[in-house]
Coordinates of C-alpha atoms in Angstrom, one line a residue:
X134 CA -26.2 -22.2 2.7
X135 CA -25.9 -20.1 5.8
X136 CA -24.4 -21.1 9.0
X137 CA -27.8 -21.2 10.7
X138 CA -29.2 -23.5 8.0
X139 CA -26.3 -25.9 8.4
X140 CA -26.7 -25.8 12.2
X141 CA -30.4 -26.6 11.9
X142 CA -29.7 -29.5 9.6
X143 CA -27.2 -31.0 12.2
X144 CA -29.8 -30.5 14.9
X145 CA -32.5 -32.2 12.8
X146 CA -30.2 -35.0 12.0
X147 CA -29.4 -35.5 15.7
X148 CA -33.0 -35.4 16.6
X149 CA -33.9 -38.0 13.9
X150 CA -31.1 -40.3 15.2
X151 CA -32.4 -39.8 18.8
X152 CA -35.9 -40.6 17.6
X153 CA -34.6 -43.8 16.1
X154 CA -32.7 -44.7 19.3
X155 CA -35.7 -43.6 21.4
X156 CA -38.0 -45.7 19.2
X157 CA -35.8 -48.8 19.6
X158 CA -35.6 -48.2 23.4
X159 CA -39.3 -47.6 23.6
X160 CA -40.1 -50.9 21.8
X161 CA -37.6 -52.6 24.1
X162 CA -39.1 -51.1 27.2
X163 CA -42.7 -51.9 26.2
X164 CA -42.2 -55.3 27.6
X165 CA -40.9 -53.9 30.9
X166 CA -43.1 -52.9 33.8
X167 CA -44.0 -49.3 34.2
X168 CA -41.8 -49.1 37.3
X169 CA -38.8 -50.4 35.3
X170 CA -39.3 -47.8 32.5
X171 CA -39.3 -44.9 34.8
X172 CA -36.3 -46.0 36.8
X173 CA -33.4 -43.6 36.5
X174 CA -30.0 -44.9 35.4
X175 CA -27.2 -45.1 38.0
X176 CA -26.4 -41.4 37.5
X177 CA -29.9 -40.4 38.4
X178 CA -31.0 -39.4 34.9
X179 CA -33.4 -41.1 32.5
X180 CA -31.7 -43.0 29.8
X181 CA -33.0 -41.0 26.7
X182 CA -31.6 -37.7 28.0
X183 CA -27.9 -38.8 27.8
X184 CA -27.9 -39.4 24.0
X185 CA -29.7 -36.2 23.4
X186 CA -27.1 -34.3 25.4
X187 CA -24.3 -36.0 23.5
X188 CA -25.9 -35.0 20.2
X189 CA -26.5 -31.5 21.4
X190 CA -22.8 -31.3 22.5
X191 CA -21.7 -32.5 19.1
X192 CA -23.9 -30.0 17.3
X193 CA -22.6 -27.2 19.5
X194 CA -19.0 -28.2 18.9
X195 CA -19.6 -28.3 15.2
X196 CA -21.3 -24.9 15.3
X197 CA -18.3 -23.5 17.2
X198 CA -15.9 -25.0 14.7
X199 CA -18.0 -23.5 11.8
X200 CA -18.0 -20.1 13.5
X201 CA -14.2 -20.2 13.9
X202 CA -13.8 -21.2 10.3
X203 CA -16.2 -18.4 9.2
X204 CA -14.1 -15.9 11.2
X205 CA -10.9 -17.2 9.5
X206 CA -12.5 -16.8 6.1
X207 CA -13.7 -13.3 6.9
X208 CA -10.1 -12.4 8.0
X209 CA -8.7 -13.8 4.8
X210 CA -11.2 -12.0 2.7
X211 CA -10.4 -8.7 4.4
X212 CA -6.7 -9.3 3.8
X213 CA -7.3 -10.1 0.1
X214 CA -9.4 -7.0 -0.3
X215 CA -6.6 -4.9 1.3
X216 CA -3.9 -6.5 -1.0
X217 CA -6.1 -6.0 -4.0
X218 CA -6.5 -2.3 -3.2
X219 CA -2.8 -1.9 -2.8
X220 CA -2.1 -3.7 -6.1
X221 CA -4.7 -1.6 -7.9
X222 CA -3.1 1.6 -6.5
X223 CA 0.4 0.5 -7.6
X224 CA -0.9 -0.4 -11.0
X225 CA -2.5 3.0 -11.4
X226 CA 0.8 4.6 -10.4
X227 CA 2.7 2.5 -12.9
X228 CA 0.2 3.3 -15.7
X229 CA 0.5 7.1 -14.9
X230 CA 4.3 6.8 -14.9
X231 CA 4.2 4.9 -18.2
X232 CA 2.0 7.6 -19.8
X233 CA 4.3 10.3 -18.6
X234 CA 7.4 8.5 -19.9
X235 CA 5.8 8.0 -23.3
X236 CA 4.9 11.7 -23.4
X237 CA 8.5 12.6 -22.6
X238 CA 9.9 10.2 -25.2
X239 CA 7.6 11.6 -27.8
X240 CA 8.6 15.1 -26.9
X241 CA 12.3 14.1 -27.1
X242 CA 11.8 12.4 -30.5
X243 CA 10.0 15.4 -31.8
X244 CA 12.7 17.8 -30.5
X245 CA 15.5 15.6 -32.0
X246 CA 13.7 15.4 -35.4
X247 CA 13.1 19.2 -35.4
X248 CA 16.8 19.8 -34.7
X249 CA 17.9 17.5 -37.5
X250 CA 15.4 19.1 -39.9
X251 CA 16.6 22.6 -39.1
X252 CA 20.2 21.6 -39.4
X253 CA 19.5 19.9 -42.8
X254 CA 17.8 23.1 -44.0
X255 CA 20.9 25.1 -42.9
X256 CA 23.2 22.8 -44.9
X257 CA 20.9 23.0 -47.9
X258 CA 21.1 26.8 -47.9
X259 CA 24.9 27.0 -47.4
X260 CA 27.4 27.0 -50.2
X261 CA 28.1 23.4 -51.4
X262 CA 31.9 23.9 -51.0
X263 CA 31.5 24.9 -47.4
X264 CA 29.2 22.0 -46.6
X265 CA 31.6 19.6 -48.4
X266 CA 34.4 20.9 -46.2
X267 CA 32.3 20.3 -43.1
X268 CA 31.1 16.8 -44.2
X269 CA 34.7 15.7 -45.0
X270 CA 35.6 16.3 -41.3
X271 CA 32.5 14.4 -40.1
X272 CA 32.1 10.7 -39.6
X273 CA 30.9 9.4 -43.0
X274 CA 27.9 7.7 -41.4
X275 CA 26.8 11.1 -39.8
X276 CA 27.4 13.0 -43.0
X277 CA 25.4 10.3 -44.9
X278 CA 22.5 10.9 -42.6
X279 CA 22.4 14.6 -43.5
X280 CA 22.9 14.0 -47.3
X281 CA 20.1 11.5 -47.3
X282 CA 17.7 14.1 -45.8
X283 CA 18.8 17.0 -48.1
X284 CA 17.0 17.9 -51.3
X285 CA 18.5 16.2 -54.3
X286 CA 20.0 19.3 -56.0
X287 CA 21.7 20.5 -52.7
X288 CA 23.0 16.9 -52.0
X289 CA 24.4 16.6 -55.5
X290 CA 26.3 19.9 -55.2
X291 CA 27.8 18.8 -51.8
X292 CA 28.8 15.3 -53.2
X293 CA 30.4 17.0 -56.2
X294 CA 32.5 19.2 -54.0
X295 CA 33.6 16.4 -51.7
X296 CA 36.9 14.5 -52.1
X297 CA 36.0 11.5 -54.4
X298 CA 37.0 8.9 -51.7
X299 CA 34.8 10.6 -49.1
X300 CA 31.9 11.0 -51.6
X301 CA 32.3 7.3 -52.4
X302 CA 32.2 6.1 -48.8
X303 CA 29.2 8.3 -48.0
X304 CA 27.4 7.1 -51.2
X305 CA 28.0 3.4 -50.2
X306 CA 26.6 4.1 -46.7
X307 CA 23.5 5.7 -48.1
X308 CA 23.0 3.0 -50.7
X309 CA 23.4 0.1 -48.2
X310 CA 21.7 1.6 -45.2
X311 CA 18.4 -0.1 -46.0
X312 CA 19.7 -3.1 -47.9
X313 CA 18.7 -5.6 -45.2
X314 CA 15.2 -4.2 -44.8
X315 CA 12.4 -6.5 -46.0
X316 CA 10.8 -5.7 -49.4
X317 CA 7.4 -6.5 -50.7
X318 CA 8.5 -7.4 -54.2
X319 CA 12.1 -8.7 -54.2
X320 CA 14.0 -8.4 -57.4
X321 CA 14.2 -11.5 -59.5
X322 CA 17.6 -13.2 -59.4
X323 CA 19.6 -13.6 -62.5
X324 CA 19.7 -17.1 -63.9

């Protein structure tokens, strides 16, 4: 309901109350003489005007309080709109930064994968003895990563050319690398 509607309801309520007071006073003054009814009170005013003024003052005070409250609400609403705009702008900036970061990570992953694929192809085309000499100097986990990516025939030649202890450790690493990964059909346990 609008402020004007509320104000008019207060005014109507006050007038109805004054009408009831005026009606009570009118019935009390019917017994009085006409001269007594028109006699002003000690302040020089007729009696019904004072309650009307009080009611009008109360309504005016309430209207002023409502106006002040409405101004506060408008200020708060404006502040909330401002905060909402700033948060939206920051959120948009964060989303753009996240997209850029995801793009850079994808590019980085692709570049790393391309480098590993190219190096694996180089090792596959090299002589198996030369690759075995390189792999025996590498960390077994690093060498196992390349052997797992190589084609089977090239990897077999490199494993055969490696020192048996190094070939064994690389084979164990390759075989157990995914041992803890979940499987859809686990093997049946022996009784």
